[in-house]
Amino acid sequence: MDRVERCEEKYAELFGGKPVRDEGSDPEFMRILQRFIFGEVCYTGSLDDRMRELITVTVLAVNQTLPQLKSHTLACLHVGCTPEEVREAVYQCSPFIGFPKTLNAIAAMNESFEKAGISLPLASGETVTEEDRYEKGLSLQSPVYGDEIAERYKWLPGEFAAAVPRFLTELGFGDFATRKGLDAKTRELLTVVILAALGGAETQVRSHVAGALKTGSTGEDVVCALTHAMPYMGIPRFFNALNCAKDLLE
């Protein structure tokens, strides 16, 4: 198949329709977009459609490109992702992009869930309590990242030296990484994509590339995830992410 035929095949799999030929106000742009993403990028590398769509939803949440997030939430469901998996991909963006932007993404996601006839709220994904969220978070953080953050921020004044590392452990790992719906390997790979899409977070990209490799992803998985995210986040952020972790991925 050539890329036009592959685009038609992939578009039907994801959205149940046909890509643009000459329809609409900007058919030339849409042909470039669709044939590149769905006819080339989607066929490059080993990740399956399910993982690719979770990556896409993640980048769209980071970028706050909410109309596209609605469409790709439905595409996630079309290729076999569960509503819970999509929810977790969006929820776990919040420590990185902040709660307000995550709420925007949740609203767009839920609109698509309701369109698909999915009842809300979904079943709870919580696995921690107020009493054990720190310990359970630390049990996930320490094997992959050790005490790097606590050591790095010892210089903070007063109570902040202890509070800042604790916030990361309790929120990022305790409240989110412990949740049901996604395994540690998937969460770490999506975290790499979140940080790459943010831009300016190359130190954290590199750290989480190492984390993704420790939790079971291969170097090819990471490169494939970043390549798939590239049309949505742009080539400069793609190259920045590759360059900062080159020695880990070679």
PDB file of C-alpha atoms in Angstrom:
ATOM      1  CA  MET A   1       0.000   0.000   0.000  1.00  0.00           C
ATOM      2  CA  ASP A   2       1.109   3.580  -0.588  1.00  0.00           C
ATOM      3  CA  ARG A   3       0.616   6.230   2.079  1.00  0.00           C
ATOM      4  CA  VAL A   4      -2.742   7.352   0.668  1.00  0.00           C
ATOM      5  CA  GLU A   5      -4.090   3.817   0.969  1.00  0.00           C
ATOM      6  CA  ARG A   6      -2.581   3.401   4.430  1.00  0.00           C
ATOM      7  CA  CYS A   7      -4.165   6.699   5.487  1.00  0.00           C
ATOM      8  CA  GLU A   8      -7.586   5.485   4.378  1.00  0.00           C
ATOM      9  CA  GLU A   9      -7.108   2.189   6.215  1.00  0.00           C
ATOM     10  CA  LYS A  10      -5.921   3.769   9.472  1.00  0.00           C
ATOM     11  CA  TYR A  11      -8.486   6.559   9.427  1.00  0.00           C
ATOM     12  CA  ALA A  12     -11.280   3.999   9.117  1.00  0.00           C
ATOM     13  CA  GLU A  13      -9.833   1.994  12.019  1.00  0.00           C
ATOM     14  CA  LEU A  14      -9.609   5.028  14.275  1.00  0.00           C
ATOM     15  CA  PHE A  15     -12.638   7.082  13.341  1.00  0.00           C
ATOM     16  CA  GLY A  16     -14.901   4.824  11.294  1.00  0.00           C
ATOM     17  CA  GLY A  17     -14.913   7.201   8.345  1.00  0.00           C
ATOM     18  CA  LYS A  18     -12.895   8.415   5.385  1.00  0.00           C
ATOM     19  CA  PRO A  19     -10.093  10.990   5.291  1.00  0.00           C
ATOM     20  CA  VAL A  20     -10.481  14.243   3.394  1.00  0.00           C
ATOM     21  CA  ARG A  21     -10.098  14.271  -0.372  1.00  0.00           C
ATOM     22  CA  ASP A  22     -11.466  17.594  -1.582  1.00  0.00           C
ATOM     23  CA  GLU A  23     -14.095  18.367   1.072  1.00  0.00           C
ATOM     24  CA  GLY A  24     -14.148  21.350   3.409  1.00  0.00           C
ATOM     25  CA  SER A  25     -12.561  24.797   3.334  1.00  0.00           C
ATOM     26  CA  ASP A  26      -8.911  23.643   3.569  1.00  0.00           C
ATOM     27  CA  PRO A  27      -8.667  20.258   1.860  1.00  0.00           C
ATOM     28  CA  GLU A  28      -5.006  20.711   0.888  1.00  0.00           C
ATOM     29  CA  PHE A  29      -3.908  21.194   4.493  1.00  0.00           C
ATOM     30  CA  MET A  30      -6.031  18.293   5.702  1.00  0.00           C
ATOM     31  CA  ARG A  31      -4.574  15.978   3.067  1.00  0.00           C
ATOM     32  CA  ILE A  32      -1.044  16.880   4.185  1.00  0.00           C
ATOM     33  CA  LEU A  33      -1.961  16.368   7.855  1.00  0.00           C
ATOM     34  CA  GLN A  34      -3.884  13.134   7.462  1.00  0.00           C
ATOM     35  CA  ARG A  35      -1.554  11.434   5.009  1.00  0.00           C
ATOM     36  CA  PHE A  36       1.484  12.248   7.141  1.00  0.00           C
ATOM     37  CA  ILE A  37      -0.034  11.213  10.481  1.00  0.00           C
ATOM     38  CA  PHE A  38      -2.252   8.313   9.443  1.00  0.00           C
ATOM     39  CA  GLY A  39      -0.390   7.164   6.345  1.00  0.00           C
ATOM     40  CA  GLU A  40       3.206   7.450   7.601  1.00  0.00           C
ATOM     41  CA  VAL A  41       3.723   8.082  11.322  1.00  0.00           C
ATOM     42  CA  CYS A  42       1.089   5.545  12.440  1.00  0.00           C
ATOM     43  CA  TYR A  43       2.945   2.848  10.486  1.00  0.00           C
ATOM     44  CA  THR A  44       6.426   3.680  11.792  1.00  0.00           C
ATOM     45  CA  GLY A  45       7.607   1.660  14.795  1.00  0.00           C
ATOM     46  CA  SER A  46       6.209  -1.180  16.848  1.00  0.00           C
ATOM     47  CA  LEU A  47       3.612   0.378  19.172  1.00  0.00           C
ATOM     48  CA  ASP A  48       0.039  -0.764  18.601  1.00  0.00           C
ATOM     49  CA  ASP A  49      -2.955   1.454  17.873  1.00  0.00           C
ATOM     50  CA  ARG A  50      -4.131   1.325  21.476  1.00  0.00           C
ATOM     51  CA  MET A  51      -0.861   2.724  22.832  1.00  0.00           C
ATOM     52  CA  ARG A  52      -0.590   5.238  20.021  1.00  0.00           C
ATOM     53  CA  GLU A  53      -4.021   6.664  20.771  1.00  0.00           C
ATOM     54  CA  LEU A  54      -3.243   6.955  24.481  1.00  0.00           C
ATOM     55  CA  ILE A  55      -0.127   8.891  23.469  1.00  0.00           C
ATOM     56  CA  THR A  56      -2.205  11.116  21.198  1.00  0.00           C
ATOM     57  CA  VAL A  57      -4.779  11.852  23.905  1.00  0.00           C
ATOM     58  CA  THR A  58      -1.966  12.663  26.317  1.00  0.00           C
ATOM     59  CA  VAL A  59      -0.310  15.179  23.973  1.00  0.00           C
ATOM     60  CA  LEU A  60      -3.646  16.779  23.150  1.00  0.00           C
ATOM     61  CA  ALA A  61      -4.407  17.177  26.854  1.00  0.00           C
ATOM     62  CA  VAL A  62      -1.014  18.809  27.439  1.00  0.00           C
ATOM     63  CA  ASN A  63      -1.514  21.132  24.466  1.00  0.00           C
ATOM     64  CA  GLN A  64      -5.135  21.892  25.443  1.00  0.00           C
ATOM     65  CA  THR A  65      -6.229  21.124  21.883  1.00  0.00           C
ATOM     66  CA  LEU A  66      -9.639  20.087  23.107  1.00  0.00           C
ATOM     67  CA  PRO A  67     -11.620  19.610  19.849  1.00  0.00           C
ATOM     68  CA  GLN A  68      -9.040  17.059  18.729  1.00  0.00           C
ATOM     69  CA  LEU A  69      -9.003  15.510  22.199  1.00  0.00           C
ATOM     70  CA  LYS A  70     -12.716  14.786  21.829  1.00  0.00           C
ATOM     71  CA  SER A  71     -12.164  13.033  18.501  1.00  0.00           C
ATOM     72  CA  HIS A  72      -9.234  10.980  19.746  1.00  0.00           C
ATOM     73  CA  THR A  73     -11.062   9.955  22.916  1.00  0.00           C
ATOM     74  CA  LEU A  74     -13.553   8.260  20.610  1.00  0.00           C
ATOM     75  CA  ALA A  75     -10.691   6.832  18.549  1.00  0.00           C
ATOM     76  CA  CYS A  76      -9.237   5.327  21.737  1.00  0.00           C
ATOM     77  CA  LEU A  77     -12.515   3.510  22.303  1.00  0.00           C
ATOM     78  CA  HIS A  78     -12.648   2.377  18.651  1.00  0.00           C
ATOM     79  CA  VAL A  79      -9.252   0.651  18.913  1.00  0.00           C
ATOM     80  CA  GLY A  80      -9.986  -1.110  22.187  1.00  0.00           C
ATOM     81  CA  CYS A  81      -8.892   1.195  24.994  1.00  0.00           C
ATOM     82  CA  THR A  82     -11.143   1.064  28.023  1.00  0.00           C
ATOM     83  CA  PRO A  83     -12.696   4.280  29.334  1.00  0.00           C
ATOM     84  CA  GLU A  84     -10.617   3.784  32.470  1.00  0.00           C
ATOM     85  CA  GLU A  85      -7.379   3.714  30.471  1.00  0.00           C
ATOM     86  CA  VAL A  86      -8.276   6.949  28.704  1.00  0.00           C
ATOM     87  CA  ARG A  87      -9.265   8.562  31.994  1.00  0.00           C
ATOM     88  CA  GLU A  88      -5.960   7.615  33.615  1.00  0.00           C
ATOM     89  CA  ALA A  89      -3.942   8.944  30.675  1.00  0.00           C
ATOM     90  CA  VAL A  90      -5.665  12.299  31.154  1.00  0.00           C
ATOM     91  CA  TYR A  91      -5.696  12.309  34.965  1.00  0.00           C
ATOM     92  CA  GLN A  92      -1.968  11.696  35.246  1.00  0.00           C
ATOM     93  CA  CYS A  93      -1.205  14.838  33.253  1.00  0.00           C
ATOM     94  CA  SER A  94      -2.193  16.986  36.220  1.00  0.00           C
ATOM     95  CA  PRO A  95       1.073  16.956  38.229  1.00  0.00           C
ATOM     96  CA  PHE A  96       2.820  18.192  35.087  1.00  0.00           C
ATOM     97  CA  ILE A  97       0.355  20.620  33.475  1.00  0.00           C
ATOM     98  CA  GLY A  98      -1.616  21.645  36.583  1.00  0.00           C
ATOM     99  CA  PHE A  99      -5.155  20.970  37.724  1.00  0.00           C
ATOM    100  CA  PRO A 100      -7.010  23.661  35.700  1.00  0.00           C
ATOM    101  CA  LYS A 101      -5.746  22.416  32.321  1.00  0.00           C
ATOM    102  CA  THR A 102      -6.429  18.846  33.355  1.00  0.00           C
ATOM    103  CA  LEU A 103      -9.999  19.800  34.241  1.00  0.00           C
ATOM    104  CA  ASN A 104     -10.387  21.234  30.727  1.00  0.00           C
ATOM    105  CA  ALA A 105      -9.164  17.954  29.251  1.00  0.00           C
ATOM    106  CA  ILE A 106     -11.444  15.912  31.527  1.00  0.00           C
ATOM    107  CA  ALA A 107     -14.464  17.939  30.395  1.00  0.00           C
ATOM    108  CA  ALA A 108     -13.634  17.279  26.725  1.00  0.00           C
ATOM    109  CA  MET A 109     -13.006  13.583  27.407  1.00  0.00           C
ATOM    110  CA  ASN A 110     -16.251  13.190  29.321  1.00  0.00           C
ATOM    111  CA  GLU A 111     -18.202  14.848  26.533  1.00  0.00           C
ATOM    112  CA  SER A 112     -16.980  12.117  24.217  1.00  0.00           C
ATOM    113  CA  PHE A 113     -17.696   9.408  26.781  1.00  0.00           C
ATOM    114  CA  GLU A 114     -21.280  10.591  27.043  1.00  0.00           C
ATOM    115  CA  LYS A 115     -21.535  10.693  23.249  1.00  0.00           C
ATOM    116  CA  ALA A 116     -20.414   7.057  23.223  1.00  0.00           C
ATOM    117  CA  GLY A 117     -23.090   6.141  25.796  1.00  0.00           C
ATOM    118  CA  ILE A 118     -20.663   5.621  28.669  1.00  0.00           C
ATOM    119  CA  SER A 119     -22.147   6.317  32.100  1.00  0.00           C
ATOM    120  CA  LEU A 120     -20.295   8.694  34.379  1.00  0.00           C
ATOM    121  CA  PRO A 121     -18.656   8.732  36.794  1.00  0.00           C
ATOM    122  CA  LEU A 122     -16.547   5.692  35.949  1.00  0.00           C
ATOM    123  CA  ALA A 123     -15.732   3.164  38.637  1.00  0.00           C
ATOM    124  CA  SER A 124     -13.239   4.399  41.192  1.00  0.00           C
ATOM    125  CA  GLY A 125      -9.562   3.909  40.411  1.00  0.00           C
ATOM    126  CA  GLU A 126      -8.291   4.817  43.877  1.00  0.00           C
ATOM    127  CA  THR A 127      -6.057   2.386  45.742  1.00  0.00           C
ATOM    128  CA  VAL A 128      -4.711   4.598  48.544  1.00  0.00           C
ATOM    129  CA  THR A 129      -6.071   6.217  51.680  1.00  0.00           C
ATOM    130  CA  GLU A 130      -5.160   9.433  53.447  1.00  0.00           C
ATOM    131  CA  GLU A 131      -3.083   7.351  55.839  1.00  0.00           C
ATOM    132  CA  ASP A 132      -1.019   5.368  53.317  1.00  0.00           C
ATOM    133  CA  ARG A 133      -0.736   7.548  50.200  1.00  0.00           C
ATOM    134  CA  TYR A 134       2.818   8.602  51.081  1.00  0.00           C
ATOM    135  CA  GLU A 135       4.069   5.085  51.776  1.00  0.00           C
ATOM    136  CA  LYS A 136       2.445   3.600  48.662  1.00  0.00           C
ATOM    137  CA  GLY A 137       3.698   6.439  46.535  1.00  0.00           C
ATOM    138  CA  LEU A 138       7.204   6.045  47.881  1.00  0.00           C
ATOM    139  CA  SER A 139       7.097   2.301  47.179  1.00  0.00           C
ATOM    140  CA  LEU A 140       6.650   3.125  43.480  1.00  0.00           C
ATOM    141  CA  GLN A 141       9.025   6.090  43.391  1.00  0.00           C
ATOM    142  CA  SER A 142      12.043   4.675  45.218  1.00  0.00           C
ATOM    143  CA  PRO A 143      12.849   1.642  43.029  1.00  0.00           C
ATOM    144  CA  VAL A 144      12.920   3.812  39.916  1.00  0.00           C
ATOM    145  CA  TYR A 145      14.125   7.211  41.166  1.00  0.00           C
ATOM    146  CA  GLY A 146      15.619   6.585  44.606  1.00  0.00           C
ATOM    147  CA  ASP A 147      15.895   9.665  46.826  1.00  0.00           C
ATOM    148  CA  GLU A 148      17.103  11.958  44.032  1.00  0.00           C
ATOM    149  CA  ILE A 149      14.508  14.693  44.619  1.00  0.00           C
ATOM    150  CA  ALA A 150      14.918  14.749  48.399  1.00  0.00           C
ATOM    151  CA  GLU A 151      18.677  15.085  47.999  1.00  0.00           C
ATOM    152  CA  ARG A 152      18.438  17.710  45.261  1.00  0.00           C
ATOM    153  CA  TYR A 153      16.197  20.053  47.272  1.00  0.00           C
ATOM    154  CA  LYS A 154      17.817  19.903  50.686  1.00  0.00           C
ATOM    155  CA  TRP A 155      18.836  23.517  50.174  1.00  0.00           C
ATOM    156  CA  LEU A 156      15.264  24.820  50.369  1.00  0.00           C
ATOM    157  CA  PRO A 157      14.520  26.988  53.419  1.00  0.00           C
ATOM    158  CA  GLY A 158      12.747  25.705  56.494  1.00  0.00           C
ATOM    159  CA  GLU A 159       9.865  23.324  56.051  1.00  0.00           C
ATOM    160  CA  PHE A 160      10.100  23.431  52.247  1.00  0.00           C
ATOM    161  CA  ALA A 161      13.124  21.094  52.210  1.00  0.00           C
ATOM    162  CA  ALA A 162      10.852  18.296  53.416  1.00  0.00           C
ATOM    163  CA  ALA A 163       7.531  19.499  51.987  1.00  0.00           C
ATOM    164  CA  VAL A 164       8.540  19.761  48.320  1.00  0.00           C
ATOM    165  CA  PRO A 165       9.811  16.157  47.971  1.00  0.00           C
ATOM    166  CA  ARG A 166       6.825  14.947  50.011  1.00  0.00           C
ATOM    167  CA  PHE A 167       4.380  16.723  47.697  1.00  0.00           C
ATOM    168  CA  LEU A 168       5.933  14.953  44.701  1.00  0.00           C
ATOM    169  CA  THR A 169       5.758  11.570  46.410  1.00  0.00           C
ATOM    170  CA  GLU A 170       2.209  11.988  47.684  1.00  0.00           C
ATOM    171  CA  LEU A 171       0.691  13.626  44.614  1.00  0.00           C
ATOM    172  CA  GLY A 172       2.595  12.324  41.593  1.00  0.00           C
ATOM    173  CA  PHE A 173       3.164   8.819  42.871  1.00  0.00           C
ATOM    174  CA  GLY A 174       0.680   8.342  45.720  1.00  0.00           C
ATOM    175  CA  ASP A 175      -2.445   9.941  44.305  1.00  0.00           C
ATOM    176  CA  PHE A 176      -1.885   9.137  40.613  1.00  0.00           C
ATOM    177  CA  ALA A 177       0.690   6.420  39.876  1.00  0.00           C
ATOM    178  CA  THR A 178      -1.010   4.018  42.296  1.00  0.00           C
ATOM    179  CA  ARG A 179      -4.356   4.242  40.531  1.00  0.00           C
ATOM    180  CA  LYS A 180      -5.954   1.382  38.641  1.00  0.00           C
ATOM    181  CA  GLY A 181      -6.266   1.457  34.863  1.00  0.00           C
ATOM    182  CA  LEU A 182      -2.671   1.710  33.625  1.00  0.00           C
ATOM    183  CA  ASP A 183       0.407  -0.307  34.516  1.00  0.00           C
ATOM    184  CA  ALA A 184       3.721   1.265  35.509  1.00  0.00           C
ATOM    185  CA  LYS A 185       5.281   0.710  32.084  1.00  0.00           C
ATOM    186  CA  THR A 186       2.479   2.560  30.299  1.00  0.00           C
ATOM    187  CA  ARG A 187       2.412   5.378  32.838  1.00  0.00           C
ATOM    188  CA  GLU A 188       6.143   6.016  32.526  1.00  0.00           C
ATOM    189  CA  LEU A 189       6.045   6.008  28.725  1.00  0.00           C
ATOM    190  CA  LEU A 190       3.153   8.469  28.747  1.00  0.00           C
ATOM    191  CA  THR A 191       5.029  10.627  31.257  1.00  0.00           C
ATOM    192  CA  VAL A 192       7.929  10.903  28.814  1.00  0.00           C
ATOM    193  CA  VAL A 193       5.446  12.141  26.214  1.00  0.00           C
ATOM    194  CA  ILE A 194       3.857  14.634  28.634  1.00  0.00           C
ATOM    195  CA  LEU A 195       7.224  16.178  29.457  1.00  0.00           C
ATOM    196  CA  ALA A 196       8.367  16.269  25.837  1.00  0.00           C
ATOM    197  CA  ALA A 197       5.126  17.954  24.789  1.00  0.00           C
ATOM    198  CA  LEU A 198       5.497  20.595  27.512  1.00  0.00           C
ATOM    199  CA  GLY A 199       8.792  21.828  26.139  1.00  0.00           C
ATOM    200  CA  GLY A 200      11.530  23.230  28.352  1.00  0.00           C
ATOM    201  CA  ALA A 201      11.476  20.165  30.607  1.00  0.00           C
ATOM    202  CA  GLU A 202      14.416  18.301  29.092  1.00  0.00           C
ATOM    203  CA  THR A 203      15.959  17.513  32.497  1.00  0.00           C
ATOM    204  CA  GLN A 204      12.733  15.750  33.470  1.00  0.00           C
ATOM    205  CA  VAL A 205      12.400  14.132  30.021  1.00  0.00           C
ATOM    206  CA  ARG A 206      15.791  12.522  30.456  1.00  0.00           C
ATOM    207  CA  SER A 207      14.963  11.353  33.980  1.00  0.00           C
ATOM    208  CA  HIS A 208      11.705   9.768  32.849  1.00  0.00           C
ATOM    209  CA  VAL A 209      13.263   8.166  29.776  1.00  0.00           C
ATOM    210  CA  ALA A 210      15.513   6.381  32.262  1.00  0.00           C
ATOM    211  CA  GLY A 211      12.390   5.569  34.290  1.00  0.00           C
ATOM    212  CA  ALA A 212      10.608   4.191  31.230  1.00  0.00           C
ATOM    213  CA  LEU A 213      13.556   1.913  30.467  1.00  0.00           C
ATOM    214  CA  LYS A 214      13.606   0.696  34.082  1.00  0.00           C
ATOM    215  CA  THR A 215       9.873  -0.117  34.009  1.00  0.00           C
ATOM    216  CA  GLY A 216      10.045  -2.263  30.876  1.00  0.00           C
ATOM    217  CA  SER A 217       9.979  -0.057  27.794  1.00  0.00           C
ATOM    218  CA  THR A 218      12.683  -0.530  25.185  1.00  0.00           C
ATOM    219  CA  GLY A 219      14.602   2.285  23.575  1.00  0.00           C
ATOM    220  CA  GLU A 220      12.573   1.654  20.433  1.00  0.00           C
ATOM    221  CA  ASP A 221       9.357   2.020  22.430  1.00  0.00           C
ATOM    222  CA  VAL A 222      10.468   5.425  23.691  1.00  0.00           C
ATOM    223  CA  VAL A 223      11.576   6.639  20.262  1.00  0.00           C
ATOM    224  CA  CYS A 224       8.342   5.350  18.732  1.00  0.00           C
ATOM    225  CA  ALA A 225       6.259   7.136  21.383  1.00  0.00           C
ATOM    226  CA  LEU A 226       8.079  10.417  20.798  1.00  0.00           C
ATOM    227  CA  THR A 227       7.845  10.009  17.027  1.00  0.00           C
ATOM    228  CA  HIS A 228       4.126   9.373  17.261  1.00  0.00           C
ATOM    229  CA  ALA A 229       3.717  12.476  19.434  1.00  0.00           C
ATOM    230  CA  MET A 230       5.750  14.615  17.018  1.00  0.00           C
ATOM    231  CA  PRO A 231       2.946  15.705  14.632  1.00  0.00           C
ATOM    232  CA  TYR A 232       0.928  16.911  17.626  1.00  0.00           C
ATOM    233  CA  MET A 233       3.686  18.667  19.612  1.00  0.00           C
ATOM    234  CA  GLY A 234       5.921  19.823  16.753  1.00  0.00           C
ATOM    235  CA  ILE A 235       9.358  18.887  15.470  1.00  0.00           C
ATOM    236  CA  PRO A 236      11.464  21.154  17.774  1.00  0.00           C
ATOM    237  CA  ARG A 237      10.127  19.531  20.957  1.00  0.00           C
ATOM    238  CA  PHE A 238      10.557  16.115  19.352  1.00  0.00           C
ATOM    239  CA  PHE A 239      14.221  16.790  18.586  1.00  0.00           C
ATOM    240  CA  ASN A 240      14.811  18.301  22.041  1.00  0.00           C
ATOM    241  CA  ALA A 241      13.476  15.152  23.683  1.00  0.00           C
ATOM    242  CA  LEU A 242      15.576  12.867  21.502  1.00  0.00           C
ATOM    243  CA  ASN A 243      18.718  14.923  21.973  1.00  0.00           C
ATOM    244  CA  CYS A 244      18.531  15.151  25.769  1.00  0.00           C
ATOM    245  CA  ALA A 245      18.247  11.367  26.125  1.00  0.00           C
ATOM    246  CA  LYS A 246      20.436  10.282  23.210  1.00  0.00           C
ATOM    247  CA  ASP A 247      22.962   8.359  25.324  1.00  0.00           C
ATOM    248  CA  LEU A 248      20.137   6.434  27.039  1.00  0.00           C
ATOM    249  CA  LEU A 249      18.434   5.525  23.766  1.00  0.00           C
ATOM    250  CA  GLU A 250      21.424   4.596  21.594  1.00  0.00           C
TER     251      GLU A 250
END
